[in-house]
Amino acid sequence: MRPTTLFVLALLFLTPVPAYAQNCSFSVTGVNFGSVDTLSGAAVDATGTVEVTCEGLLGALLPVRVCLNINAGSGGATSGTRHMRNAANAPLNFNFYQDAARQTPWGSRTQPALGNPVSLTFSGFVIGVPQTQVATIYGRVLPNQQSAATGGYTSTFSGADVSFNRATALTVLLLPDCQSITGNTTSASFTAQANVVPNCRVTAQNIDFGNHGVLDTAVDAAGGLDVTCTPGTDYAVALNNGLTGTSPTDRRMTLGGQAVVYGLYKDAARSQPWGSSGGQLLSNTGTGATQSVPVYGRVPAQPTPAPGTYTDTVVVTVTY
């Protein structure tokens, strides 16, 4: 009898584990910065969220890594800074971050200048028990944007701008990092928005008419206002009549029961009284930069009261 030999060939094929063995869903909320006062020069913060829910399917309870990539958005980006844009396509600079301190930028594998994607790891699946993780989008409108015009700004994130990739492996230690995970892509969409609100700030310089023995001739002096308003903001500056005055040219500096009459004007010729109504107002449009406005004062010739220091307080009101 001829012996029969049986050869058994054992083969082990090592192949990547498909990520679709886990079912993942995504939900993204927008980032609304609300009203932004650029004149303050301060940053404005807001948040959104990315909620990821993954569930292991029957026979596939392997760990999964999810990579959350956010690109520049419709407003574009320059040197790692994203832009929202208004109707005139003017930018308002902002960014997204992975941490509440706004130190670690949130970007994508394909646009690393914006930062790295956020990585989420799911493991320990139980059949029929989904796992949910929430990543907070920490947004910030960057400071020192006083030149931004008033109005709404938006940037839309959709399609390739928001891509969530995932992969699985036999163990957590074997999961690839987010720079290597390119497949199993899910897209989402959301919007970043802000509204730059009109604002004005004003500071005043005192007017000192100096020392005089008698008031037999007119005495002139000048002070000034520094007005800063958001670009495109129309404003009007009013000066009240002081503590006891009756008109823009009949204000009164007082000492005890005595007074020195004086007036305030918009022009060096002292022909345009500066008051608090109608044509007495000074009007202009803000640029985001400080606009210096002179205030011209005149003490007309009048009977000289008793010696002393005479003062008055005038309230400056900027309406916009």
C-alpha positions as a LaTeX table, in Angstrom:
\begin{tabular}{lrrr}
\hline
Residue & $x$ (\AA) & $y$ (\AA) & $z$ (\AA) \\
\hline
Met1 & 0.00 & 0.00 & 0.00 \\
Arg2 & 1.34 & 3.36 & $-0.98$ \\
Pro3 & 1.24 & 5.89 & 1.91 \\
Thr4 & $-0.92$ & 8.97 & 1.49 \\
Thr5 & 0.45 & 12.31 & 2.63 \\
Leu6 & $-1.86$ & 15.19 & 3.44 \\
Phe7 & $-0.43$ & 18.69 & 3.32 \\
Val8 & $-2.29$ & 21.35 & 5.24 \\
Leu9 & $-1.49$ & 24.93 & 4.24 \\
Ala10 & $-2.24$ & 27.49 & 6.90 \\
Leu11 & $-2.47$ & 31.07 & 5.68 \\
Leu12 & $-2.88$ & 34.22 & 7.73 \\
Phe13 & $-3.90$ & 37.31 & 5.85 \\
Leu14 & $-3.37$ & 40.61 & 7.66 \\
Thr15 & $-5.58$ & 43.26 & 6.19 \\
Pro16 & $-6.78$ & 46.63 & 7.46 \\
Val17 & $-9.98$ & 46.56 & 9.44 \\
Pro18 & $-12.69$ & 48.56 & 7.63 \\
Ala19 & $-13.95$ & 51.56 & 9.56 \\
Tyr20 & $-17.49$ & 50.99 & 8.45 \\
Ala21 & $-17.66$ & 48.11 & 10.93 \\
Gln22 & $-18.74$ & 50.86 & 13.28 \\
Asn23 & $-21.69$ & 53.07 & 12.53 \\
Cys24 & $-21.01$ & 56.74 & 13.41 \\
Ser25 & $-23.27$ & 59.77 & 13.15 \\
Phe26 & $-22.38$ & 63.43 & 13.46 \\
Ser27 & $-24.17$ & 66.61 & 14.54 \\
Val28 & $-22.63$ & 70.10 & 14.36 \\
Thr29 & $-23.93$ & 73.38 & 15.78 \\
Gly30 & $-22.97$ & 76.78 & 14.39 \\
Val31 & $-20.76$ & 79.36 & 16.08 \\
Asn32 & $-22.60$ & 82.66 & 16.65 \\
Phe33 & $-20.45$ & 85.47 & 18.05 \\
Gly34 & $-23.46$ & 87.76 & 18.38 \\
Ser35 & $-22.80$ & 91.50 & 18.71 \\
Val36 & $-19.15$ & 92.46 & 18.34 \\
Asp37 & $-17.84$ & 95.83 & 19.51 \\
Thr38 & $-14.63$ & 96.26 & 17.56 \\
Leu39 & $-13.85$ & 99.65 & 19.11 \\
Ser40 & $-13.06$ & 97.97 & 22.42 \\
Gly41 & $-10.13$ & 96.21 & 20.77 \\
Ala42 & $-11.00$ & 93.07 & 22.73 \\
Ala43 & $-11.49$ & 89.53 & 21.47 \\
Val44 & $-15.02$ & 88.07 & 21.39 \\
Asp45 & $-15.51$ & 84.38 & 22.14 \\
Ala46 & $-18.26$ & 81.91 & 21.28 \\
Thr47 & $-18.59$ & 78.15 & 21.02 \\
Gly48 & $-20.19$ & 75.45 & 18.91 \\
Thr49 & $-20.14$ & 71.67 & 19.21 \\
Val50 & $-19.47$ & 68.54 & 17.19 \\
Glu51 & $-21.36$ & 65.58 & 18.62 \\
Val52 & $-20.20$ & 62.15 & 17.47 \\
Thr53 & $-22.10$ & 58.95 & 18.23 \\
Cys54 & $-20.60$ & 55.57 & 17.28 \\
Glu55 & $-22.05$ & 52.11 & 17.72 \\
Gly56 & $-20.30$ & 48.77 & 17.30 \\
Leu57 & $-22.11$ & 46.40 & 14.97 \\
Leu58 & $-22.58$ & 42.69 & 15.58 \\
Gly59 & $-19.23$ & 40.95 & 15.29 \\
Ala60 & $-17.34$ & 44.25 & 14.97 \\
Leu61 & $-16.67$ & 45.78 & 18.37 \\
Leu62 & $-13.24$ & 47.12 & 17.48 \\
Pro63 & $-12.02$ & 50.57 & 18.56 \\
Val64 & $-12.42$ & 53.46 & 16.16 \\
Arg65 & $-10.63$ & 56.78 & 15.76 \\
Val66 & $-12.61$ & 59.71 & 14.41 \\
Cys67 & $-10.79$ & 62.73 & 12.97 \\
Leu68 & $-12.65$ & 66.04 & 12.87 \\
Asn69 & $-11.25$ & 68.23 & 10.08 \\
Ile70 & $-12.38$ & 71.85 & 9.67 \\
Asn71 & $-10.96$ & 73.85 & 6.78 \\
Ala72 & $-10.98$ & 77.60 & 6.06 \\
Gly73 & $-14.67$ & 78.03 & 5.22 \\
Ser74 & $-16.25$ & 80.22 & 2.55 \\
Gly75 & $-14.56$ & 83.34 & 3.92 \\
Gly76 & $-11.11$ & 81.90 & 3.26 \\
Ala77 & $-8.00$ & 82.15 & 5.39 \\
Thr78 & $-4.69$ & 84.00 & 5.37 \\
Ser79 & $-1.59$ & 82.80 & 7.22 \\
Gly80 & $-3.59$ & 80.55 & 9.52 \\
Thr81 & $-6.35$ & 83.09 & 10.23 \\
Arg82 & $-9.91$ & 82.47 & 9.05 \\
His83 & $-12.16$ & 85.25 & 7.76 \\
Met84 & $-15.87$ & 85.93 & 7.97 \\
Arg85 & $-17.00$ & 88.36 & 5.30 \\
Asn86 & $-19.71$ & 90.99 & 4.97 \\
Ala87 & $-21.81$ & 91.92 & 1.93 \\
Ala88 & $-18.92$ & 93.98 & 0.57 \\
Asn89 & $-16.57$ & 90.97 & 0.96 \\
Ala90 & $-14.57$ & 92.77 & 3.67 \\
Pro91 & $-13.06$ & 90.41 & 6.26 \\
Leu92 & $-13.52$ & 89.98 & 9.99 \\
Asn93 & $-10.73$ & 87.77 & 11.35 \\
Phe94 & $-11.48$ & 84.80 & 13.59 \\
Asn95 & $-10.33$ & 81.30 & 14.39 \\
Phe96 & $-11.38$ & 77.99 & 15.90 \\
Tyr97 & $-9.52$ & 76.32 & 18.76 \\
Gln98 & $-9.52$ & 72.94 & 20.47 \\
Asp99 & $-9.24$ & 74.32 & 24.01 \\
Ala100 & $-11.04$ & 76.89 & 26.14 \\
Ala101 & $-7.85$ & 78.94 & 26.50 \\
Arg102 & $-7.79$ & 79.38 & 22.70 \\
Gln103 & $-4.17$ & 78.24 & 22.49 \\
Thr104 & $-4.44$ & 75.16 & 20.25 \\
Pro105 & $-5.93$ & 75.95 & 16.82 \\
Trp106 & $-8.37$ & 73.56 & 15.18 \\
Gly107 & $-7.65$ & 72.87 & 11.54 \\
Ser108 & $-7.41$ & 69.90 & 9.23 \\
Arg109 & $-5.10$ & 67.36 & 7.68 \\
Thr110 & $-5.22$ & 69.16 & 4.32 \\
Gln111 & $-4.82$ & 72.71 & 5.70 \\
Pro112 & $-2.28$ & 72.33 & 8.50 \\
Ala113 & $-1.63$ & 76.10 & 8.67 \\
Leu114 & $-5.00$ & 76.32 & 10.44 \\
Gly115 & $-3.99$ & 73.68 & 12.97 \\
Asn116 & $-4.44$ & 69.95 & 13.40 \\
Pro117 & $-7.75$ & 68.08 & 13.34 \\
Val118 & $-9.37$ & 66.99 & 16.59 \\
Ser119 & $-8.99$ & 63.28 & 17.34 \\
Leu120 & $-11.64$ & 61.24 & 19.18 \\
Thr121 & $-11.14$ & 57.60 & 20.19 \\
Phe122 & $-13.98$ & 55.16 & 20.85 \\
Ser123 & $-13.36$ & 51.75 & 22.42 \\
Gly124 & $-14.97$ & 49.14 & 24.66 \\
Phe125 & $-18.08$ & 48.82 & 22.52 \\
Val126 & $-21.00$ & 46.74 & 23.73 \\
Ile127 & $-23.49$ & 45.52 & 21.16 \\
Gly128 & $-26.49$ & 47.81 & 21.03 \\
Val129 & $-24.96$ & 50.44 & 23.30 \\
Pro130 & $-23.84$ & 53.56 & 21.39 \\
Gln131 & $-21.09$ & 55.86 & 22.65 \\
Thr132 & $-21.24$ & 59.64 & 22.31 \\
Gln133 & $-18.46$ & 62.21 & 22.57 \\
Val134 & $-18.80$ & 65.96 & 22.19 \\
Ala135 & $-15.97$ & 68.17 & 20.93 \\
Thr136 & $-16.40$ & 71.88 & 21.64 \\
Ile137 & $-15.50$ & 74.32 & 18.89 \\
Tyr138 & $-13.93$ & 77.26 & 20.74 \\
Gly139 & $-14.30$ & 80.29 & 18.46 \\
Arg140 & $-12.70$ & 83.69 & 18.80 \\
Val141 & $-13.09$ & 86.92 & 16.85 \\
Leu142 & $-9.55$ & 88.26 & 17.01 \\
Pro143 & $-8.82$ & 91.55 & 18.81 \\
Asn144 & $-7.78$ & 94.91 & 17.36 \\
Gln145 & $-10.08$ & 95.04 & 14.33 \\
Gln146 & $-11.26$ & 98.63 & 14.71 \\
Ser147 & $-11.32$ & 99.08 & 10.92 \\
Ala148 & $-14.12$ & 96.52 & 10.45 \\
Ala149 & $-17.33$ & 98.13 & 9.18 \\
Thr150 & $-20.65$ & 97.63 & 10.92 \\
Gly151 & $-23.03$ & 94.88 & 9.84 \\
Gly152 & $-23.22$ & 91.11 & 9.51 \\
Tyr153 & $-20.30$ & 88.81 & 8.73 \\
Thr154 & $-20.52$ & 85.10 & 7.92 \\
Ser155 & $-18.44$ & 82.14 & 6.85 \\
Thr156 & $-20.11$ & 78.92 & 5.75 \\
Phe157 & $-18.51$ & 75.54 & 6.34 \\
Ser158 & $-19.83$ & 72.77 & 4.11 \\
Gly159 & $-18.71$ & 69.90 & 1.90 \\
Ala160 & $-14.93$ & 69.66 & 1.85 \\
Asp161 & $-14.65$ & 72.30 & 4.59 \\
Val162 & $-16.02$ & 69.89 & 7.20 \\
Ser163 & $-14.81$ & 66.30 & 6.78 \\
Phe164 & $-14.93$ & 63.64 & 9.46 \\
Asn165 & $-12.74$ & 60.60 & 8.73 \\
Arg166 & $-12.53$ & 57.42 & 10.74 \\
Ala167 & $-10.62$ & 54.15 & 10.93 \\
Thr168 & $-10.55$ & 51.05 & 13.12 \\
Ala169 & $-7.83$ & 48.66 & 14.26 \\
Leu170 & $-7.52$ & 45.52 & 16.33 \\
Thr171 & $-6.50$ & 47.53 & 19.40 \\
Val172 & $-6.41$ & 51.18 & 20.43 \\
Leu173 & $-2.61$ & 51.15 & 20.23 \\
Leu174 & $-2.79$ & 50.19 & 16.56 \\
Leu175 & $-5.13$ & 53.01 & 15.57 \\
Pro176 & $-3.49$ & 55.35 & 13.03 \\
Asp177 & $-3.19$ & 59.06 & 13.78 \\
Cys178 & $-5.30$ & 61.69 & 12.08 \\
Gln179 & $-2.58$ & 62.62 & 9.60 \\
Ser180 & $-2.91$ & 59.11 & 8.16 \\
Ile181 & $-6.68$ & 58.66 & 8.16 \\
Thr182 & $-8.19$ & 59.76 & 4.86 \\
Gly183 & $-11.05$ & 57.36 & 4.17 \\
Asn184 & $-14.60$ & 56.76 & 5.37 \\
Thr185 & $-15.48$ & 60.43 & 5.11 \\
Thr186 & $-18.65$ & 62.05 & 6.39 \\
Ser187 & $-19.34$ & 65.70 & 5.59 \\
Ala188 & $-21.32$ & 68.20 & 7.62 \\
Ser189 & $-22.13$ & 71.90 & 7.48 \\
Phe190 & $-22.44$ & 74.85 & 9.83 \\
Thr191 & $-22.03$ & 78.62 & 9.84 \\
Ala192 & $-19.91$ & 81.08 & 11.79 \\
Gln193 & $-21.47$ & 84.53 & 12.11 \\
Ala194 & $-21.00$ & 87.85 & 13.85 \\
Asn195 & $-22.59$ & 91.29 & 13.83 \\
Val196 & $-20.30$ & 94.30 & 14.21 \\
Val197 & $-22.37$ & 96.90 & 16.03 \\
Pro198 & $-22.05$ & 100.69 & 15.77 \\
Asn199 & $-20.25$ & 102.35 & 18.64 \\
Cys200 & $-18.57$ & 105.65 & 19.44 \\
Arg201 & $-16.15$ & 106.81 & 22.10 \\
Val202 & $-15.27$ & 110.39 & 22.99 \\
Thr203 & $-12.71$ & 112.14 & 25.15 \\
Ala204 & $-12.47$ & 115.88 & 25.79 \\
Gln205 & $-9.73$ & 118.43 & 26.39 \\
Asn206 & $-10.48$ & 121.32 & 28.73 \\
Ile207 & $-10.61$ & 124.92 & 27.50 \\
Asp208 & $-8.55$ & 127.38 & 29.53 \\
Phe209 & $-9.11$ & 131.06 & 28.79 \\
Gly210 & $-6.13$ & 132.02 & 30.95 \\
Asn211 & $-5.63$ & 134.96 & 33.34 \\
His212 & $-7.03$ & 138.41 & 32.57 \\
Gly213 & $-7.31$ & 141.66 & 34.53 \\
Val214 & $-10.30$ & 143.14 & 32.73 \\
Leu215 & $-12.67$ & 141.79 & 30.09 \\
Asp216 & $-12.88$ & 144.85 & 27.87 \\
Thr217 & $-12.00$ & 142.84 & 24.73 \\
Ala218 & $-12.90$ & 139.35 & 23.53 \\
Val219 & $-10.74$ & 136.47 & 24.78 \\
Asp220 & $-10.38$ & 133.39 & 22.60 \\
Ala221 & $-9.20$ & 129.88 & 23.49 \\
Ala222 & $-9.66$ & 126.37 & 22.10 \\
Gly223 & $-9.93$ & 122.82 & 23.31 \\
Gly224 & $-10.79$ & 119.64 & 21.49 \\
Leu225 & $-12.65$ & 116.35 & 21.30 \\
Asp226 & $-11.33$ & 113.00 & 20.17 \\
Val227 & $-14.17$ & 110.98 & 18.63 \\
Thr228 & $-13.74$ & 107.37 & 17.55 \\
Cys229 & $-16.63$ & 105.59 & 15.83 \\
Thr230 & $-17.00$ & 102.29 & 14.04 \\
Pro231 & $-16.37$ & 102.67 & 10.28 \\
Gly232 & $-19.45$ & 103.82 & 8.40 \\
Thr233 & $-21.22$ & 105.01 & 11.55 \\
Asp234 & $-22.85$ & 108.43 & 11.14 \\
Tyr235 & $-22.68$ & 110.45 & 14.32 \\
Ala236 & $-23.56$ & 113.87 & 15.71 \\
Val237 & $-21.83$ & 115.66 & 18.59 \\
Ala238 & $-23.86$ & 117.91 & 20.88 \\
Leu239 & $-22.62$ & 120.29 & 23.59 \\
Asn240 & $-25.11$ & 121.32 & 26.23 \\
Asn241 & $-25.32$ & 124.85 & 27.61 \\
Gly242 & $-23.30$ & 124.07 & 30.70 \\
Leu243 & $-24.51$ & 124.27 & 34.27 \\
Thr244 & $-26.31$ & 127.61 & 34.10 \\
Gly245 & $-26.15$ & 128.77 & 30.46 \\
Thr246 & $-29.15$ & 129.60 & 28.31 \\
Ser247 & $-27.75$ & 129.15 & 24.77 \\
Pro248 & $-24.54$ & 128.07 & 22.96 \\
Thr249 & $-23.28$ & 131.68 & 23.04 \\
Asp250 & $-24.56$ & 132.44 & 26.54 \\
Arg251 & $-22.87$ & 129.79 & 28.64 \\
Arg252 & $-21.61$ & 130.93 & 32.04 \\
Met253 & $-18.50$ & 130.23 & 34.06 \\
Thr254 & $-19.38$ & 131.01 & 37.66 \\
Leu255 & $-17.82$ & 131.80 & 40.99 \\
Gly256 & $-20.26$ & 132.21 & 43.83 \\
Gly257 & $-23.05$ & 134.43 & 42.56 \\
Gln258 & $-21.02$ & 136.03 & 39.75 \\
Ala259 & $-20.44$ & 134.82 & 36.19 \\
Val260 & $-18.35$ & 135.21 & 33.04 \\
Val261 & $-20.34$ & 134.74 & 29.83 \\
Tyr262 & $-18.75$ & 132.69 & 27.05 \\
Gly263 & $-19.66$ & 130.72 & 23.91 \\
Leu264 & $-18.44$ & 127.58 & 22.13 \\
Tyr265 & $-18.19$ & 127.31 & 18.35 \\
Lys266 & $-17.52$ & 124.81 & 15.58 \\
Asp267 & $-15.32$ & 127.13 & 13.50 \\
Ala268 & $-12.26$ & 129.27 & 14.12 \\
Ala269 & $-14.14$ & 132.42 & 13.06 \\
Arg270 & $-16.57$ & 131.80 & 15.95 \\
Ser271 & $-19.53$ & 132.20 & 13.59 \\
Gln272 & $-21.11$ & 128.72 & 14.05 \\
Pro273 & $-22.33$ & 128.22 & 17.61 \\
Trp274 & $-22.01$ & 124.65 & 18.87 \\
Gly275 & $-25.06$ & 123.53 & 20.79 \\
Ser276 & $-27.37$ & 120.57 & 21.24 \\
Ser277 & $-29.99$ & 120.74 & 18.49 \\
Gly278 & $-30.48$ & 121.06 & 14.75 \\
Gly279 & $-27.77$ & 122.94 & 12.90 \\
Gln280 & $-25.87$ & 123.52 & 16.14 \\
Leu281 & $-24.63$ & 119.90 & 16.07 \\
Leu282 & $-21.38$ & 118.74 & 14.51 \\
Ser283 & $-21.89$ & 115.71 & 12.24 \\
Asn284 & $-19.43$ & 113.25 & 10.73 \\
Thr285 & $-18.94$ & 109.60 & 9.79 \\
Gly286 & $-16.70$ & 107.21 & 11.69 \\
Thr287 & $-13.66$ & 105.55 & 10.16 \\
Gly288 & $-12.52$ & 103.36 & 13.05 \\
Ala289 & $-9.68$ & 105.81 & 13.69 \\
Thr290 & $-9.71$ & 108.69 & 16.17 \\
Gln291 & $-11.03$ & 111.92 & 14.65 \\
Ser292 & $-9.81$ & 115.04 & 16.46 \\
Val293 & $-12.29$ & 117.91 & 16.48 \\
Pro294 & $-11.37$ & 121.39 & 17.75 \\
Val295 & $-13.76$ & 123.29 & 20.02 \\
Tyr296 & $-13.42$ & 127.06 & 19.73 \\
Gly297 & $-14.28$ & 129.20 & 22.74 \\
Arg298 & $-14.82$ & 132.93 & 23.11 \\
Val299 & $-15.37$ & 135.19 & 26.12 \\
Pro300 & $-16.91$ & 138.37 & 24.68 \\
Ala301 & $-16.17$ & 141.80 & 26.12 \\
Gln302 & $-18.29$ & 142.30 & 29.24 \\
Pro303 & $-18.24$ & 143.90 & 32.66 \\
Thr304 & $-15.47$ & 142.34 & 34.71 \\
Pro305 & $-16.65$ & 140.43 & 37.79 \\
Ala306 & $-14.68$ & 140.03 & 41.01 \\
Pro307 & $-11.27$ & 138.34 & 40.72 \\
Gly308 & $-11.13$ & 134.56 & 41.03 \\
Thr309 & $-11.28$ & 131.34 & 39.06 \\
Tyr310 & $-14.51$ & 130.89 & 37.13 \\
Thr311 & $-15.53$ & 127.44 & 35.87 \\
Asp312 & $-18.28$ & 125.62 & 34.04 \\
Thr313 & $-18.96$ & 122.02 & 33.05 \\
Val314 & $-20.24$ & 121.19 & 29.56 \\
Val315 & $-21.64$ & 117.75 & 28.73 \\
Val316 & $-20.59$ & 116.23 & 25.39 \\
Thr317 & $-23.10$ & 113.81 & 23.84 \\
Val318 & $-22.36$ & 111.69 & 20.77 \\
Thr319 & $-25.45$ & 110.30 & 19.05 \\
Tyr320 & $-25.07$ & 107.56 & 16.42 \\
\hline
\end{tabular}
